[in-house]
PDB file of C-alpha atoms in Angstrom:
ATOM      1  CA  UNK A1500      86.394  87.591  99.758  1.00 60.00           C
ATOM      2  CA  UNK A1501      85.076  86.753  96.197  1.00 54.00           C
ATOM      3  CA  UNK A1502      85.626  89.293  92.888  1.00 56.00           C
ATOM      4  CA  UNK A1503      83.006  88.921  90.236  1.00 55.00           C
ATOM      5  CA  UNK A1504      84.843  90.690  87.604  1.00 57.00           C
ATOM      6  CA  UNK A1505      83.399  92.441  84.280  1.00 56.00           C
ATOM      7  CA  UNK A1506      79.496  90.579  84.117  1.00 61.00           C
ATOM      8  CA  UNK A1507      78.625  92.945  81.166  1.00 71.00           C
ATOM      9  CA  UNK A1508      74.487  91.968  81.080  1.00 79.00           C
ATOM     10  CA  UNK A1509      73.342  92.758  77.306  1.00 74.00           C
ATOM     11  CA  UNK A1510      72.576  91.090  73.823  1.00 71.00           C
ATOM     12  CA  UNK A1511      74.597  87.767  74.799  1.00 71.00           C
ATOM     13  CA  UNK A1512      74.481  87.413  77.988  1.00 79.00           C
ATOM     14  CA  UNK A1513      71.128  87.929  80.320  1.00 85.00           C
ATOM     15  CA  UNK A1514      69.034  87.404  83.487  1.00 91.00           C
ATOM     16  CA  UNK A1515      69.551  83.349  83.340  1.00 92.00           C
ATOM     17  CA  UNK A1516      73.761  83.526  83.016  1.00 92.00           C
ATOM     18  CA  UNK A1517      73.412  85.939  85.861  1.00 94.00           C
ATOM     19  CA  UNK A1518      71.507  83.890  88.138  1.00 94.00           C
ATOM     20  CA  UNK A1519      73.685  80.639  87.651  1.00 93.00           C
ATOM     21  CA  UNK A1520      77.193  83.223  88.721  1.00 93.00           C
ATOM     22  CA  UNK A1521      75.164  84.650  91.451  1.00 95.00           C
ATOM     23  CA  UNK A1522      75.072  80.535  92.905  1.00 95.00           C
ATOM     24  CA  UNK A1523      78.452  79.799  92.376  1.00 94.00           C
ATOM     25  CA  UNK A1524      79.530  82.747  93.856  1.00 94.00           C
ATOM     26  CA  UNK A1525      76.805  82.342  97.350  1.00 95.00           C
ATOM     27  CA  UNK A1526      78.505  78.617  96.942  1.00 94.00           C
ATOM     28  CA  UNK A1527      81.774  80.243  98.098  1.00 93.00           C
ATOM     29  CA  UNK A1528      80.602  81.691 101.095  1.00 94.00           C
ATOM     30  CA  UNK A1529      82.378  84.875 101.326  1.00 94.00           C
ATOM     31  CA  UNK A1530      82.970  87.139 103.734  1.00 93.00           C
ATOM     32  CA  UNK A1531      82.437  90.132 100.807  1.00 95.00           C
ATOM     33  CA  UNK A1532      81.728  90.296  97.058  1.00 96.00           C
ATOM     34  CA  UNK A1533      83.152  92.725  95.106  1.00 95.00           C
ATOM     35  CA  UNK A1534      82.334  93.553  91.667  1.00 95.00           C
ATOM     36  CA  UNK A1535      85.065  95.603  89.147  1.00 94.00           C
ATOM     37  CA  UNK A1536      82.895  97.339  86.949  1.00 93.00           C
ATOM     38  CA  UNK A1537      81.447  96.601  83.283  1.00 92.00           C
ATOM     39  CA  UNK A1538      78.245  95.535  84.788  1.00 93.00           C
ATOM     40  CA  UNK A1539      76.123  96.348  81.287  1.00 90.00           C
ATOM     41  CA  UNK A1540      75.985  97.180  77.818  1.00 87.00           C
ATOM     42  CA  UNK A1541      72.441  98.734  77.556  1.00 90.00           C
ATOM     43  CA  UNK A1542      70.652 101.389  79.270  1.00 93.00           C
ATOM     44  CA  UNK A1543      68.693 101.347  82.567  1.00 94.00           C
ATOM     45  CA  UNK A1544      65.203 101.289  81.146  1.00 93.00           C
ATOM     46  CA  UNK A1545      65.651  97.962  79.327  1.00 92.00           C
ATOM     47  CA  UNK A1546      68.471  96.043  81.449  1.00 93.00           C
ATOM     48  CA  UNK A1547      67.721  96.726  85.567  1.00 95.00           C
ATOM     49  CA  UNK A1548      65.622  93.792  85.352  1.00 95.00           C
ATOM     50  CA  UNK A1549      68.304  91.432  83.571  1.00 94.00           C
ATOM     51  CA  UNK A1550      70.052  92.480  86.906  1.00 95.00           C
ATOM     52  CA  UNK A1551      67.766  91.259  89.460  1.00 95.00           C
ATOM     53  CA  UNK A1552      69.858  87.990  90.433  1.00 95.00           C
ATOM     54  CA  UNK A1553      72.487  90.379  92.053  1.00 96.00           C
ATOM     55  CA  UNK A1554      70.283  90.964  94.714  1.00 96.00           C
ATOM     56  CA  UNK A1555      70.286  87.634  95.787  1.00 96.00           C
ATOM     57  CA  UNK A1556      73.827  87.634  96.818  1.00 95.00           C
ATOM     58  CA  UNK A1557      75.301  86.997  99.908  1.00 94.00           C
ATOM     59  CA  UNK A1558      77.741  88.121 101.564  1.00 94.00           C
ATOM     60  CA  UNK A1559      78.717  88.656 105.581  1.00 93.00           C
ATOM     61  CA  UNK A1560      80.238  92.358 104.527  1.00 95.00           C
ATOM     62  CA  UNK A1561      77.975  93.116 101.604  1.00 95.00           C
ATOM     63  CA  UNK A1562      78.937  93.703  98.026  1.00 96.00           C
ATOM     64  CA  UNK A1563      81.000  96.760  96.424  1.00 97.00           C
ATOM     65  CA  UNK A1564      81.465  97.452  93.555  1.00 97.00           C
ATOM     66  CA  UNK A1565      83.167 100.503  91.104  1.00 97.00           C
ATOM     67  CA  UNK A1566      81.681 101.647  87.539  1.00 96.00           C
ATOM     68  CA  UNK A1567      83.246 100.616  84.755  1.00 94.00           C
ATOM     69  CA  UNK A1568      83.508 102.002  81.234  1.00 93.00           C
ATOM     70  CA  UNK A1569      80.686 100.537  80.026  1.00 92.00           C
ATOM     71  CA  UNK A1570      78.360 102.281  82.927  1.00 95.00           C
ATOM     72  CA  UNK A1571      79.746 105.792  81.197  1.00 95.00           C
ATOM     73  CA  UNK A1572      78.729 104.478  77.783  1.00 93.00           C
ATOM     74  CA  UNK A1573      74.823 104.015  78.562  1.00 90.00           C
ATOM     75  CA  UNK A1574      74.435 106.946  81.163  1.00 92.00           C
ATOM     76  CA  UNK A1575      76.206 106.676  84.140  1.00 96.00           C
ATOM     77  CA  UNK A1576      74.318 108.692  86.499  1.00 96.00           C
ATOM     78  CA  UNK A1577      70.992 106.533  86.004  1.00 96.00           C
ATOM     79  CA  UNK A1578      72.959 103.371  86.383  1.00 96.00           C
ATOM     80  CA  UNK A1579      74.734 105.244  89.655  1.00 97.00           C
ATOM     81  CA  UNK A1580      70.977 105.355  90.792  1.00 97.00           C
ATOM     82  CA  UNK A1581      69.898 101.913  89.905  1.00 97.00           C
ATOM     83  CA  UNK A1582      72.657  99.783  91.306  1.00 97.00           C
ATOM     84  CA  UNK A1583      71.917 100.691  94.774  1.00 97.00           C
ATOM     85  CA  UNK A1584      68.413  99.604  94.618  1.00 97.00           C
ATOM     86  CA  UNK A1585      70.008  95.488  93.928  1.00 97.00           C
ATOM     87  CA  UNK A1586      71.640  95.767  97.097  1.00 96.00           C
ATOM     88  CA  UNK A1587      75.459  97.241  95.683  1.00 97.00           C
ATOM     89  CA  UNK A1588      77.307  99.895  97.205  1.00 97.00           C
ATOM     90  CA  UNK A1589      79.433 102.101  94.174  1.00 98.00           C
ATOM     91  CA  UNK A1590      82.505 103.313  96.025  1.00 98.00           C
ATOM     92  CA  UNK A1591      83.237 106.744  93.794  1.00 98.00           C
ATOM     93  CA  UNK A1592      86.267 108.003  95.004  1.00 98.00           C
ATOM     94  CA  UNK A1593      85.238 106.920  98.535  1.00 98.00           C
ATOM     95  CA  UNK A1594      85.990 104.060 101.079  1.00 98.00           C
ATOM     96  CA  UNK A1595      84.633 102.055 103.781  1.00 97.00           C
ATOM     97  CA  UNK A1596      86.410 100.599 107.216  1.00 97.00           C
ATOM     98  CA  UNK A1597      85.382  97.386 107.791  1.00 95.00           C
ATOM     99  CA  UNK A1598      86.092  95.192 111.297  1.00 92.00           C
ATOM    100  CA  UNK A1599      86.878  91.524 112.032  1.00 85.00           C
ATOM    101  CA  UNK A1600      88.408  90.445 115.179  1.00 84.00           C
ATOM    102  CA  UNK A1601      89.660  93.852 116.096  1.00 86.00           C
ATOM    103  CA  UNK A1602      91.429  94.830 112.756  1.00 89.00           C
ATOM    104  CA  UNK A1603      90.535  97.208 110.075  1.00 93.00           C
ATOM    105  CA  UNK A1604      90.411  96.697 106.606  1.00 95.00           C
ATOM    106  CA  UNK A1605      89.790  99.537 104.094  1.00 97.00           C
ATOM    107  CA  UNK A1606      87.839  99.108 101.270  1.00 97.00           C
ATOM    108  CA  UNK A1607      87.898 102.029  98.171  1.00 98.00           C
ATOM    109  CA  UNK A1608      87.241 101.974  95.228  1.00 98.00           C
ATOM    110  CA  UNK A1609      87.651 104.934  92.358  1.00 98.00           C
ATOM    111  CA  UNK A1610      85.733 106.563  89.032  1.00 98.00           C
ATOM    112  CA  UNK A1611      86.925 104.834  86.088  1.00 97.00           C
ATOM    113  CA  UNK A1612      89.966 106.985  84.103  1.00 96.00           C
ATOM    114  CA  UNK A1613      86.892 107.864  81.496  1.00 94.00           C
ATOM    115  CA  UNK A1614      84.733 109.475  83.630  1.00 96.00           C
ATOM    116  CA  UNK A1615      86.468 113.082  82.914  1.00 95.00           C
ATOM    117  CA  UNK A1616      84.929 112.456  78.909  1.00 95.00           C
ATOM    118  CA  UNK A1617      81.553 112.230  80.015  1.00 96.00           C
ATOM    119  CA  UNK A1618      81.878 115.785  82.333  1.00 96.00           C
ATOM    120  CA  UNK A1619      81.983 113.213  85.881  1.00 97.00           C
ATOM    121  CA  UNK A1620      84.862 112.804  88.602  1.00 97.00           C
ATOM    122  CA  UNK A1621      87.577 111.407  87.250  1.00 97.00           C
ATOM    123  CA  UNK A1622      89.495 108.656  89.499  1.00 97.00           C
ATOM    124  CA  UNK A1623      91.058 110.657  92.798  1.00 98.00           C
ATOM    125  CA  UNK A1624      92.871 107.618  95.240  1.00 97.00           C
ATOM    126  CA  UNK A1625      94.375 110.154  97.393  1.00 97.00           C
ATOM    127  CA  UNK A1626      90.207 110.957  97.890  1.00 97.00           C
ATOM    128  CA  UNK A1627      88.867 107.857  98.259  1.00 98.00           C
ATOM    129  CA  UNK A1628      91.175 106.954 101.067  1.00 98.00           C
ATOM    130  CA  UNK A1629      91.183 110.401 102.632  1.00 96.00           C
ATOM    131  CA  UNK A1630      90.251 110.020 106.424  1.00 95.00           C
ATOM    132  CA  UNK A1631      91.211 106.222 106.945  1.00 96.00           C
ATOM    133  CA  UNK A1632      94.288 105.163 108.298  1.00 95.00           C
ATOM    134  CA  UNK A1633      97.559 103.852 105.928  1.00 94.00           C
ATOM    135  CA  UNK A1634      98.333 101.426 108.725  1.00 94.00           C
ATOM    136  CA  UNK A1635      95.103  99.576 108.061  1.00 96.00           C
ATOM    137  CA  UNK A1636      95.391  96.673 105.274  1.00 96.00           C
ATOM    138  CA  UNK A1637      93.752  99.025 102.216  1.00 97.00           C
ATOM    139  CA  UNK A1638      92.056  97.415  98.978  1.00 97.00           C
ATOM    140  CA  UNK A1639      91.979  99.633  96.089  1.00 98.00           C
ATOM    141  CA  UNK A1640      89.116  98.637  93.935  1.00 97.00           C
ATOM    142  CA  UNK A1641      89.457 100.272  90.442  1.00 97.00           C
ATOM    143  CA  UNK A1642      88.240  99.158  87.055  1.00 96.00           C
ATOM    144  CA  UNK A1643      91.217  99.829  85.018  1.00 96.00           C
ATOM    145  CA  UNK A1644      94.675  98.709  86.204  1.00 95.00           C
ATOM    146  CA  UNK A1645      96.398 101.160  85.519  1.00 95.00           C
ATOM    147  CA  UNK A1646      94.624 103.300  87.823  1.00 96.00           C
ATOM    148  CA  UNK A1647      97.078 102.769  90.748  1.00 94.00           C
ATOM    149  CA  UNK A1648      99.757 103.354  88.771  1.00 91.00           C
ATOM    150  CA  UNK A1649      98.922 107.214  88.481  1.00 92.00           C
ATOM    151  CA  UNK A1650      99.641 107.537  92.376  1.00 94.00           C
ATOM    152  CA  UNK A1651     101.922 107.585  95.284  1.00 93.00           C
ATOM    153  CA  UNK A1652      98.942 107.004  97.903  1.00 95.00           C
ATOM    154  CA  UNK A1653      99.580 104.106 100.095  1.00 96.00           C
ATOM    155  CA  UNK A1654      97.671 100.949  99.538  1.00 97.00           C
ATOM    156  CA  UNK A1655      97.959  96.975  99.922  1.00 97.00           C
ATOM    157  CA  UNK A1656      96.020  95.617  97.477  1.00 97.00           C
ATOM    158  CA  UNK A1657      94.236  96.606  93.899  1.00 97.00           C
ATOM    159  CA  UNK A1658      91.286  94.914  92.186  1.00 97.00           C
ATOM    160  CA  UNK A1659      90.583  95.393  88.890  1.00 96.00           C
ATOM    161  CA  UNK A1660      88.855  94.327  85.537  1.00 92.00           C
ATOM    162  CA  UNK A1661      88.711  95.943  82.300  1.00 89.00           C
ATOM    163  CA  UNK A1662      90.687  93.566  80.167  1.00 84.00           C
ATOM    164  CA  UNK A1663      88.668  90.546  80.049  1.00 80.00           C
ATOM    165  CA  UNK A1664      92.089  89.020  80.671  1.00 74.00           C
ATOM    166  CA  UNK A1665      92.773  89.695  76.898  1.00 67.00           C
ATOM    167  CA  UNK A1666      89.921  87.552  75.742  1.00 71.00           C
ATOM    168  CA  UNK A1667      92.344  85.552  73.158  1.00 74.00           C
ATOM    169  CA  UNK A1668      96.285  84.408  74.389  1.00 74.00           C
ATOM    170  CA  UNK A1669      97.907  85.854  71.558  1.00 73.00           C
ATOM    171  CA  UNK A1670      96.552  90.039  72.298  1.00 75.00           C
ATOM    172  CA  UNK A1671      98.014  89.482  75.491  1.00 75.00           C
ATOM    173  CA  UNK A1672     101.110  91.968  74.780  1.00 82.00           C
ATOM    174  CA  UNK A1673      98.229  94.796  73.519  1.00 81.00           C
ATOM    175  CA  UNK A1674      96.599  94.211  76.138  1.00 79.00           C
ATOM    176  CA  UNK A1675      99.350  95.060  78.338  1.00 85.00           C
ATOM    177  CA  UNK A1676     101.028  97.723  76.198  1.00 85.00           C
ATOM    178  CA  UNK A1677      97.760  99.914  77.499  1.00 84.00           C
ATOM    179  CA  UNK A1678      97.309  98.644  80.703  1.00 85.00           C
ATOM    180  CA  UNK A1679     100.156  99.266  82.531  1.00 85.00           C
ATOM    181  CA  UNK A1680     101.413  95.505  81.639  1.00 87.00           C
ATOM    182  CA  UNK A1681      98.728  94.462  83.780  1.00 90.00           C
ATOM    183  CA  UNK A1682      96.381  92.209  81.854  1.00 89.00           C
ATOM    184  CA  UNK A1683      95.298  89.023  83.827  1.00 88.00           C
ATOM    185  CA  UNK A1684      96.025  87.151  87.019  1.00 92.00           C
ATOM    186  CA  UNK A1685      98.326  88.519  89.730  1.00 94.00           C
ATOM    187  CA  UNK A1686     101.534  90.985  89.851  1.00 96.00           C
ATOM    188  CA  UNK A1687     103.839  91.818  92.370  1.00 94.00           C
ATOM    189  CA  UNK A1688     104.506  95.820  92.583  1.00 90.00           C
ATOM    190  CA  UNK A1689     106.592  95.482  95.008  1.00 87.00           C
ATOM    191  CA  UNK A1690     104.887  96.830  98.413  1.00 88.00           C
ATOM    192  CA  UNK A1691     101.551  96.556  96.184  1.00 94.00           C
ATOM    193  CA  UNK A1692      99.928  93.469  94.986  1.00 96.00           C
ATOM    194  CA  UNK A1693      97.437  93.716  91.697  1.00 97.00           C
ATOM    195  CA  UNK A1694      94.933  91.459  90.704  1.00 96.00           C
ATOM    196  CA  UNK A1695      93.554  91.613  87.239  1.00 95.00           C
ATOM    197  CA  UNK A1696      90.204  89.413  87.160  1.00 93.00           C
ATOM    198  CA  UNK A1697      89.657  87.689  83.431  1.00 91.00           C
ATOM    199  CA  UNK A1698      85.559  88.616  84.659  1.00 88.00           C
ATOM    200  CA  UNK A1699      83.190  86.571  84.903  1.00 87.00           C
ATOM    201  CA  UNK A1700      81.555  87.365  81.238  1.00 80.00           C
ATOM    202  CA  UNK A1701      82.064  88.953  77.908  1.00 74.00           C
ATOM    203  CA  UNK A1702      82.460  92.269  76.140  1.00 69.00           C
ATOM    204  CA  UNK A1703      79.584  91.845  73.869  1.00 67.00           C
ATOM    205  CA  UNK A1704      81.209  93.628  71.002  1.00 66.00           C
ATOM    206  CA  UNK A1705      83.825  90.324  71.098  1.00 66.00           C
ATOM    207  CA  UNK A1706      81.971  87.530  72.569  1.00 68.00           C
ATOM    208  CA  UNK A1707      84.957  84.929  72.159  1.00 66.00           C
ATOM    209  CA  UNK A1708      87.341  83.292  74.574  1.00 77.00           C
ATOM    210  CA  UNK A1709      90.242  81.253  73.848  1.00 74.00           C
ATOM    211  CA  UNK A1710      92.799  80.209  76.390  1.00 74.00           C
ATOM    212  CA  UNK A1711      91.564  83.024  78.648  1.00 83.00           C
ATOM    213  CA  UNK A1712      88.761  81.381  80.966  1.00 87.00           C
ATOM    214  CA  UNK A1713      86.279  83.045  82.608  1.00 88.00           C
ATOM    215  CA  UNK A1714      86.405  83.325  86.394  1.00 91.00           C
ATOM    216  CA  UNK A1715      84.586  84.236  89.710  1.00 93.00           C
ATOM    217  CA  UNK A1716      88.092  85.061  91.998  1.00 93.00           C
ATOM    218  CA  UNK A1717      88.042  83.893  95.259  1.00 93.00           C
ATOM    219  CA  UNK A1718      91.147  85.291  97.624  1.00 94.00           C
ATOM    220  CA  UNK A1719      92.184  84.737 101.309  1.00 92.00           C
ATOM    221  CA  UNK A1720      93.610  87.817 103.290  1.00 89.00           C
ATOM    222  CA  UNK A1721      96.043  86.131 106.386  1.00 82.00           C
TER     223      UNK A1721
END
């Protein structure tokens, strides 16, 4: 499977960038894309199009996805609309059982831990896994990492965003004094495994990397 962490389409970065990480990412072949959130800084009107390239990826599974911040910032519910139509499906507090050679694997994914300041859901894990089994492998998909943190519920692995990896080395330790001490690359929870994606883009209100690369994430489930 392949995470394309964080894209944020706006000022900086637009339809062209997008196209050129939708390649790479078909290059990889994956069995499913998932995206962590932060797709846009900009409202629906004005940035769907910038978007278009997402439809043309491919994937055996299909591509999820979770809202990010960002998506609460330039009104959520028409971007909730609007994703869809590029081929996405936003897991809200809800989950999916996927098949492959007679095992399950459980895909969820949550609201992000904003939602409850814009009068939406907030994240509910115990909800978006309700009705699947814990004996299945279960991916949590949430856009902060934190978000598992907040719960007992049982699950395997977490995907997550949010951080931009910490954009510069040195804010590394802010970074993770919010966050849970999860900021970039993978952590052992102990029956839990995180990964924090760096994203594939910028926040476009800090449009600087250094020594934190971009990345599109590609990981093997044996």
């Amino acid at each position: 499977m392949t995470i394309v962490g964080v894209p944020e389409i706006g000022p900086v970065q637009r339809k062209e960038w997008l196209s050129e990480i939708v390649k790479r990412t078909n290059d990889l072949n994956p069995d499913i894309v998932m995206i962590t959130g932060d797709f846009i800084d900009g409202r629906v009107q004005k940035l769907l199009p910038e978007l278009e390239p997402l439809k043309h990826l491919k994937s055996k599974y299909g591509v999820y996805a979770v809202p990010g911040n960002h998506e609460y910032y330039s009104v959520y519910r028409e971007w909730m609309a609007a994703l869809p139509t590029l081929g996405i499906k936003v897991l809200r507090n809800g989950s999916d059982v996927l098949t492959k050679d007679g095992a399950s694997l459980v895909v969820g994914g949550t609201t992000d831990l904003g939602a409850s300041r814009f009068g939406e859901e907030p994240p509910n894990v115990e909800r978006t896994f309700s009705g699947t089994s814990p004996e299945d492998f279960r991916i949590l998909l949430a856009h902060q990492p934190k978000t598992g943190s907040l719960t007992k519920e049982k699950f395997d692995l977490q995907l997550s965003g949010h951080t931009h990896g910490g954009h510069i080395f040195f804010m590394y330790p802010l970074l993770a004094y919010f966050n849970d001490g999860l900021v970039s690359g993978f952590y052992d929870r102990g029956e839990r495994k995180v990964y924090v994606t760096n994203g594939s883009g910028l926040w476009n209100g800090f449009t600087m990397r250094v020594g934190v690369p971009s990345e599109i994430t590609f990981i093997t489930l044996e």
